[in-house]
């Protein structure tokens, strides 16, 4: 078939083309021809939502990255080989709120109503591979934040994935690194009846202890050390303290309170996770020193139980806001 190229507008012509390509397709080819085969760079702060990457301005390690945690995998976390017994799935598809009872839908399967009736056209769109960003924004309206009781991201994922058969979308480690284990479109198993409408986040923390627990675990994880922010010996205040002082009248209560606070600030609490069976849990960020946001144990009552807990780190709070 002979194509009259004179009838094709000049702006839609491609060199060497003898095929009648629609003008819009020609323009798309022209725009992308120079990018073909070029690797798109990643910054390292992206999260995955419906297969798309979104920047967070925070360090993120996804299940696709080296060192990430993959909740899609059916192998144990530290499997020596692929021949080990596979695990069952740890996630599912989100359900659309249609007012009718539904069966759980896994990726690639059609969502069916109880009794075998076929789902409505809208409900068919909840298959994992068909979630679109707009649909997900309408379906998800909760952020469920847990403390993991494990202390580190590696331990948290191992307990969830290997032992409890659960999952979450994000794990925030002590240094603020965000680990994404699933695309946000997936239905992670972390909050029972709220799974369909929520995103699950695990904050690494050794947990809250009641009166019946052994509080020595706090001594294993949290240590007091000299504050690095002490004034140097060359400062006027330090030199004045080193010189012998004559007898002075008692200080007013306000000055005494300031002095007590200064002495308390001379020591700070640092979280130091003990090594586990897989080696020491080294923080991802170099030179990171983890300190609780509050320098004393937080005490409160939850459902009639009096609990003690150390706060999250500043880095974790900052990552959570991203």
CSV table of C-alpha atoms in Angstrom, one decimal:
chain,number,residue,atom,x,y,z
A,1,UNK,CA,0.0,0.0,0.0
A,2,UNK,CA,1.4,3.3,-1.1
A,3,UNK,CA,1.2,6.2,1.5
A,4,UNK,CA,1.2,9.7,0.2
A,5,UNK,CA,3.5,11.4,2.6
A,6,UNK,CA,2.5,14.8,1.3
A,7,UNK,CA,-0.9,14.4,3.0
A,8,UNK,CA,0.7,13.9,6.4
A,9,UNK,CA,1.6,17.2,8.1
A,10,UNK,CA,5.3,17.9,8.3
A,11,UNK,CA,5.3,18.0,12.1
A,12,UNK,CA,4.0,14.4,12.2
A,13,UNK,CA,6.6,12.9,9.8
A,14,UNK,CA,9.2,10.6,11.1
A,15,UNK,CA,12.4,9.9,9.1
A,16,UNK,CA,12.3,6.7,7.2
A,17,UNK,CA,8.6,6.0,8.0
A,18,UNK,CA,6.5,4.4,5.3
A,19,UNK,CA,3.6,3.4,7.6
A,20,UNK,CA,0.5,5.5,8.3
A,21,UNK,CA,0.9,6.1,12.1
A,22,UNK,CA,-1.8,8.2,13.8
A,23,UNK,CA,-0.6,11.8,14.4
A,24,UNK,CA,-0.9,11.5,18.2
A,25,UNK,CA,1.2,8.3,18.2
A,26,UNK,CA,3.8,10.0,16.0
A,27,UNK,CA,4.1,12.8,18.5
A,28,UNK,CA,4.5,10.4,21.4
A,29,UNK,CA,7.2,8.5,19.6
A,30,UNK,CA,9.0,11.8,18.7
A,31,UNK,CA,8.9,12.9,22.4
A,32,UNK,CA,10.3,9.6,23.8
A,33,UNK,CA,12.7,8.5,21.1
A,34,UNK,CA,15.7,10.1,22.8
A,35,UNK,CA,14.8,8.5,26.2
A,36,UNK,CA,14.5,5.0,24.9
A,37,UNK,CA,16.9,2.7,26.9
A,38,UNK,CA,17.9,5.4,29.3
A,39,UNK,CA,17.8,4.5,32.9
A,40,UNK,CA,15.8,6.9,35.0
A,41,UNK,CA,17.6,7.9,38.2
A,42,UNK,CA,16.1,7.5,41.6
A,43,UNK,CA,16.8,9.7,44.5
A,44,UNK,CA,16.2,7.1,47.2
A,45,UNK,CA,13.3,8.9,48.9
A,46,UNK,CA,10.5,7.4,46.8
A,47,UNK,CA,7.5,5.4,48.0
A,48,UNK,CA,5.4,3.2,45.7
A,49,UNK,CA,1.7,3.9,45.3
A,50,UNK,CA,-0.2,2.1,42.6
A,51,UNK,CA,3.0,1.4,40.8
A,52,UNK,CA,4.0,5.0,40.8
A,53,UNK,CA,6.9,6.6,42.6
A,54,UNK,CA,6.3,9.6,44.9
A,55,UNK,CA,9.1,11.6,46.6
A,56,UNK,CA,9.0,11.9,50.4
A,57,UNK,CA,12.3,13.8,51.2
A,58,UNK,CA,13.1,11.0,53.6
A,59,UNK,CA,15.3,7.9,53.2
A,60,UNK,CA,13.2,5.1,51.8
A,61,UNK,CA,14.1,1.4,51.1
A,62,UNK,CA,11.4,-0.4,49.2
A,63,UNK,CA,11.0,-4.2,48.7
A,64,UNK,CA,12.6,-3.7,45.3
A,65,UNK,CA,15.8,-2.3,46.7
A,66,UNK,CA,18.8,-4.2,48.1
A,67,UNK,CA,18.4,-4.6,51.8
A,68,UNK,CA,14.7,-4.2,51.6
A,69,UNK,CA,11.9,-6.3,53.2
A,70,UNK,CA,9.6,-8.1,50.7
A,71,UNK,CA,6.2,-8.9,51.9
A,72,UNK,CA,5.3,-10.3,48.5
A,73,UNK,CA,7.8,-13.1,49.0
A,74,UNK,CA,6.5,-16.5,50.0
A,75,UNK,CA,9.9,-17.5,51.5
A,76,UNK,CA,11.0,-17.1,55.1
A,77,UNK,CA,13.0,-13.9,55.8
A,78,UNK,CA,16.4,-15.7,56.2
A,79,UNK,CA,15.8,-18.6,53.9
A,80,UNK,CA,19.0,-20.4,52.9
A,81,UNK,CA,17.6,-21.5,49.6
A,82,UNK,CA,14.5,-21.3,47.5
A,83,UNK,CA,13.9,-25.0,48.2
A,84,UNK,CA,12.6,-24.2,51.7
A,85,UNK,CA,8.9,-24.7,52.4
A,86,UNK,CA,7.0,-21.7,51.0
A,87,UNK,CA,4.8,-19.5,53.2
A,88,UNK,CA,1.2,-18.5,52.5
A,89,UNK,CA,0.4,-15.1,51.3
A,90,UNK,CA,0.7,-12.3,53.8
A,91,UNK,CA,-1.5,-9.7,52.1
A,92,UNK,CA,-4.6,-9.4,49.9
A,93,UNK,CA,-6.7,-7.0,47.8
A,94,UNK,CA,-8.6,-4.1,49.3
A,95,UNK,CA,-12.4,-4.4,49.2
A,96,UNK,CA,-14.7,-1.8,47.9
A,97,UNK,CA,-17.4,-0.8,50.4
A,98,UNK,CA,-20.6,-1.8,48.5
A,99,UNK,CA,-22.7,-2.6,51.5
A,100,UNK,CA,-22.6,-6.3,50.7
A,101,UNK,CA,-20.6,-9.1,52.2
A,102,UNK,CA,-17.6,-10.1,50.1
A,103,UNK,CA,-15.0,-12.8,49.9
A,104,UNK,CA,-11.3,-12.0,50.3
A,105,UNK,CA,-9.8,-11.3,46.9
A,106,UNK,CA,-6.2,-12.0,46.1
A,107,UNK,CA,-4.2,-10.5,43.2
A,108,UNK,CA,-5.2,-11.8,39.8
A,109,UNK,CA,-8.6,-13.2,41.1
A,110,UNK,CA,-12.0,-11.7,40.6
A,111,UNK,CA,-13.9,-10.4,43.6
A,112,UNK,CA,-17.0,-12.6,44.3
A,113,UNK,CA,-19.9,-12.0,46.5
A,114,UNK,CA,-20.9,-14.6,49.0
A,115,UNK,CA,-22.9,-17.3,47.2
A,116,UNK,CA,-20.8,-17.1,44.1
A,117,UNK,CA,-22.5,-14.2,42.5
A,118,UNK,CA,-20.4,-12.1,40.2
A,119,UNK,CA,-19.2,-8.7,41.5
A,120,UNK,CA,-20.6,-5.4,40.2
A,121,UNK,CA,-18.5,-3.6,37.6
A,122,UNK,CA,-17.2,-1.2,40.2
A,123,UNK,CA,-16.2,-4.0,42.5
A,124,UNK,CA,-14.3,-5.8,39.7
A,125,UNK,CA,-11.8,-2.9,39.6
A,126,UNK,CA,-10.4,-3.8,43.1
A,127,UNK,CA,-8.1,-6.5,41.7
A,128,UNK,CA,-4.6,-5.6,42.8
A,129,UNK,CA,-3.2,-4.9,39.4
A,130,UNK,CA,-6.1,-2.6,38.5
A,131,UNK,CA,-6.1,-0.1,41.4
A,132,UNK,CA,-5.8,3.5,40.2
A,133,UNK,CA,-4.5,6.4,42.3
A,134,UNK,CA,-7.9,8.1,42.3
A,135,UNK,CA,-9.7,5.0,43.5
A,136,UNK,CA,-7.2,4.4,46.2
A,137,UNK,CA,-7.5,8.0,47.5
A,138,UNK,CA,-11.2,7.5,47.9
A,139,UNK,CA,-10.9,4.1,49.6
A,140,UNK,CA,-8.1,4.8,52.1
A,141,UNK,CA,-8.6,7.4,54.8
A,142,UNK,CA,-6.8,6.0,57.8
A,143,UNK,CA,-3.2,5.8,59.0
A,144,UNK,CA,-2.7,3.1,61.6
A,145,UNK,CA,0.5,3.5,63.6
A,146,UNK,CA,1.7,0.5,65.7
A,147,UNK,CA,4.8,0.1,68.0
A,148,UNK,CA,6.2,-3.2,67.0
A,149,UNK,CA,7.6,-4.5,70.3
A,150,UNK,CA,10.6,-5.8,68.4
A,151,UNK,CA,12.9,-2.8,68.5
A,152,UNK,CA,14.4,-2.8,65.0
A,153,UNK,CA,13.0,-3.1,61.4
A,154,UNK,CA,14.7,-6.4,60.8
A,155,UNK,CA,13.3,-8.1,63.8
A,156,UNK,CA,9.9,-6.5,63.2
A,157,UNK,CA,9.6,-7.9,59.6
A,158,UNK,CA,10.8,-11.3,60.7
A,159,UNK,CA,8.2,-11.5,63.4
A,160,UNK,CA,5.4,-10.2,61.2
A,161,UNK,CA,6.3,-12.2,58.0
A,162,UNK,CA,7.7,-15.5,59.4
A,163,UNK,CA,6.0,-15.9,62.7
A,164,UNK,CA,2.7,-14.1,62.9
A,165,UNK,CA,1.7,-14.3,59.2
A,166,UNK,CA,1.0,-10.6,59.1
A,167,UNK,CA,2.2,-7.6,57.1
A,168,UNK,CA,2.3,-3.8,57.0
A,169,UNK,CA,3.0,-1.2,54.4
A,170,UNK,CA,5.8,0.7,56.1
A,171,UNK,CA,8.4,0.0,59.0
A,172,UNK,CA,10.2,3.1,60.4
A,173,UNK,CA,13.5,2.1,61.9
A,174,UNK,CA,15.2,3.8,64.8
A,175,UNK,CA,17.3,6.0,62.5
A,176,UNK,CA,14.2,7.2,60.6
A,177,UNK,CA,14.7,5.0,57.6
A,178,UNK,CA,11.4,4.0,56.0
A,179,UNK,CA,11.1,0.4,54.8
A,180,UNK,CA,8.2,-0.2,52.4
A,181,UNK,CA,7.3,-3.8,52.1
A,182,UNK,CA,4.2,-3.6,49.9
A,183,UNK,CA,2.6,-1.2,47.4
A,184,UNK,CA,0.1,1.0,49.2
A,185,UNK,CA,-2.6,-0.4,46.9
A,186,UNK,CA,-2.3,-3.8,48.7
A,187,UNK,CA,-4.4,-4.8,51.6
A,188,UNK,CA,-1.8,-5.4,54.4
A,189,UNK,CA,-2.8,-7.5,57.3
A,190,UNK,CA,-2.2,-5.3,60.4
A,191,UNK,CA,-5.5,-3.9,61.7
A,192,UNK,CA,-8.2,-6.6,61.2
A,193,UNK,CA,-11.4,-4.8,60.2
A,194,UNK,CA,-9.6,-1.6,59.3
A,195,UNK,CA,-7.3,-3.2,56.7
A,196,UNK,CA,-9.3,-2.2,53.7
A,197,UNK,CA,-9.4,1.5,54.5
A,198,UNK,CA,-6.0,2.0,56.1
A,199,UNK,CA,-2.2,2.2,55.6
A,200,UNK,CA,-0.2,0.3,58.2
A,201,UNK,CA,3.0,1.7,59.8
A,202,UNK,CA,5.1,-0.1,62.3
A,203,UNK,CA,7.3,2.2,64.5
A,204,UNK,CA,10.3,0.3,65.9
A,205,UNK,CA,10.3,0.3,69.7
A,206,UNK,CA,10.9,-2.4,72.3
A,207,UNK,CA,7.3,-1.8,73.5
A,208,UNK,CA,5.3,-0.9,76.6
A,209,UNK,CA,5.7,-2.9,79.7
A,210,UNK,CA,3.2,-3.4,82.5
A,211,UNK,CA,3.7,-4.4,86.2
A,212,UNK,CA,3.7,-8.1,85.2
A,213,UNK,CA,6.6,-7.7,82.8
A,214,UNK,CA,10.4,-7.8,83.5
A,215,UNK,CA,11.5,-4.2,83.2
A,216,UNK,CA,15.2,-5.2,82.9
A,217,UNK,CA,14.7,-5.2,79.1
A,218,UNK,CA,14.8,-1.4,79.3
A,219,UNK,CA,18.3,-1.6,80.8
A,220,UNK,CA,19.3,-3.8,77.9
A,221,UNK,CA,18.1,-1.4,75.3
A,222,UNK,CA,18.5,2.1,76.9
A,223,UNK,CA,21.7,3.3,78.5
A,224,UNK,CA,22.6,6.6,80.1
A,225,UNK,CA,25.8,8.3,78.9
A,226,UNK,CA,27.6,11.6,79.3
A,227,UNK,CA,26.0,14.3,77.2
A,228,UNK,CA,28.2,15.3,74.3
A,229,UNK,CA,26.8,18.9,74.5
A,230,UNK,CA,28.7,19.7,77.8
A,231,UNK,CA,30.4,23.2,77.6
A,232,UNK,CA,34.1,22.9,76.7
A,233,UNK,CA,36.6,23.6,79.4
A,234,UNK,CA,37.6,26.8,77.6
A,235,UNK,CA,34.2,28.4,78.0
A,236,UNK,CA,33.9,31.1,80.8
A,237,UNK,CA,31.2,29.0,82.6
A,238,UNK,CA,33.4,26.0,82.8
A,239,UNK,CA,36.5,28.0,83.9
A,240,UNK,CA,34.4,29.6,86.7
A,241,UNK,CA,33.2,26.2,87.9
A,242,UNK,CA,36.8,24.9,88.1
A,243,UNK,CA,38.0,27.8,90.2
A,244,UNK,CA,37.5,27.6,94.0
A,245,UNK,CA,34.4,29.7,94.9
A,246,UNK,CA,33.9,31.6,98.2
A,247,UNK,CA,31.0,30.8,100.3
A,248,UNK,CA,27.8,32.0,98.7
A,249,UNK,CA,24.3,32.5,100.1
A,250,UNK,CA,21.6,29.9,99.1
A,251,UNK,CA,20.4,30.4,95.6
A,252,UNK,CA,16.7,31.2,95.0
A,253,UNK,CA,14.5,28.4,94.0
A,254,UNK,CA,14.5,29.4,90.3
A,255,UNK,CA,18.3,29.2,90.2
A,256,UNK,CA,18.3,25.9,91.9
A,257,UNK,CA,15.8,24.5,89.4
A,258,UNK,CA,18.0,25.8,86.5
A,259,UNK,CA,21.0,24.1,88.1
A,260,UNK,CA,19.2,20.8,88.5
A,261,UNK,CA,18.1,20.9,84.9
A,262,UNK,CA,21.7,21.6,83.8
A,263,UNK,CA,22.9,18.6,85.7
A,264,UNK,CA,20.2,16.4,84.3
A,265,UNK,CA,21.2,17.5,80.8
A,266,UNK,CA,24.7,16.3,81.5
A,267,UNK,CA,23.5,12.8,80.9
A,268,UNK,CA,21.3,11.5,78.0
A,269,UNK,CA,19.6,8.3,77.3
A,270,UNK,CA,20.7,6.4,74.2
A,271,UNK,CA,18.9,3.4,72.6
A,272,UNK,CA,21.4,0.6,71.9
A,273,UNK,CA,19.7,-2.5,70.4
A,274,UNK,CA,21.4,-5.7,71.6
A,275,UNK,CA,22.7,-8.1,68.9
A,276,UNK,CA,20.3,-10.8,67.8
A,277,UNK,CA,20.9,-14.2,66.1
A,278,UNK,CA,21.5,-12.5,62.8
A,279,UNK,CA,24.2,-10.1,63.9
A,280,UNK,CA,24.2,-6.6,65.4
A,281,UNK,CA,21.4,-4.4,64.1
A,282,UNK,CA,23.5,-1.7,62.6
A,283,UNK,CA,21.6,1.5,61.8
A,284,UNK,CA,21.3,2.3,58.1
A,285,UNK,CA,22.3,5.9,58.5
A,286,UNK,CA,26.1,6.3,59.3
A,287,UNK,CA,27.1,7.9,62.6
A,288,UNK,CA,23.5,7.7,63.9
A,289,UNK,CA,23.0,8.0,67.6
A,290,UNK,CA,19.4,7.1,68.6
A,291,UNK,CA,17.9,9.0,71.6
A,292,UNK,CA,14.3,8.9,72.7
A,293,UNK,CA,12.4,12.1,72.0
A,294,UNK,CA,11.7,12.3,75.8
A,295,UNK,CA,14.5,11.5,78.2
A,296,UNK,CA,12.4,9.7,80.7
A,297,UNK,CA,10.1,6.8,80.7
A,298,UNK,CA,6.5,7.6,79.6
A,299,UNK,CA,3.9,6.3,82.0
A,300,UNK,CA,0.2,6.1,81.2
A,301,UNK,CA,-2.9,4.0,81.6
A,302,UNK,CA,-4.3,2.2,78.6
A,303,UNK,CA,-7.5,0.2,78.9
A,304,UNK,CA,-7.1,0.0,82.7
A,305,UNK,CA,-3.5,-1.1,82.6
A,306,UNK,CA,-0.6,1.1,83.8
A,307,UNK,CA,2.2,0.9,81.2
A,308,UNK,CA,5.8,2.1,81.0
A,309,UNK,CA,7.4,2.9,77.6
A,310,UNK,CA,10.3,4.8,76.2
A,311,UNK,CA,9.4,7.3,73.5
A,312,UNK,CA,10.2,7.0,69.8
A,313,UNK,CA,13.3,8.8,68.4
A,314,UNK,CA,13.3,12.2,66.9
A,315,UNK,CA,14.2,10.7,63.5
A,316,UNK,CA,11.2,8.4,63.7
A,317,UNK,CA,8.8,11.3,64.3
A,318,UNK,CA,10.3,13.3,61.5
A,319,UNK,CA,10.0,10.3,59.1
A,320,UNK,CA,6.4,9.7,60.1
A,321,UNK,CA,5.5,13.3,59.1
A,322,UNK,CA,6.7,12.7,55.6
